Amino acid sequence: MDKNKSARARIRASWAGRMLDKLNAGEQFPDSYSYPVQVWKLGGLMH
């Protein structure tokens, strides 16, 4: 379990480092993100 936690921490630290590099280089981040959403209706049971 600790091994998995450590791997996740390294991945998150790497991602954060890349984001900081972009920010320090003056790059702007998008103010929105297109996120796909799917909705299902199962008969008339949903209110």
XYZ file of C-alpha atoms in Angstrom:
47
model
C 0.000 0.000 0.000
C 2.797 2.472 0.855
C 4.470 1.655 -2.470
C 1.304 2.638 -4.348
C 0.910 5.797 -2.260
C 4.520 6.742 -2.978
C 4.061 6.192 -6.724
C 0.963 8.408 -6.737
C 2.851 11.117 -4.837
C 5.682 11.029 -7.416
C 3.218 11.266 -10.304
C 1.415 14.181 -8.659
C 4.730 15.949 -7.929
C 5.834 15.485 -11.540
C 2.530 16.885 -12.843
C 2.749 19.855 -10.448
C 6.310 20.560 -11.601
C 5.224 20.641 -15.249
C 2.341 22.991 -14.415
C 4.690 25.318 -12.490
C 7.140 25.327 -15.410
C 4.335 26.367 -17.760
C 3.152 29.053 -15.352
C 6.686 30.422 -14.896
C 7.122 30.494 -18.688
C 4.119 32.824 -18.898
C 1.764 30.267 -20.373
C -1.876 30.825 -19.508
C -4.132 27.975 -18.511
C -7.552 27.601 -20.136
C -10.437 29.024 -18.107
C -12.711 26.136 -19.060
C -12.447 22.449 -19.820
C -14.723 20.522 -22.141
C -15.830 17.521 -20.102
C -17.891 14.775 -21.758
C -21.004 13.800 -19.813
C -23.451 11.040 -20.601
C -26.951 10.791 -19.127
C -29.228 7.777 -19.160
C -32.923 7.685 -18.369
C -34.164 4.357 -17.041
C -37.903 4.340 -17.694
C -40.147 6.608 -15.629
C -38.546 5.776 -12.269
C -36.285 8.809 -12.117
C -37.819 12.010 -10.740
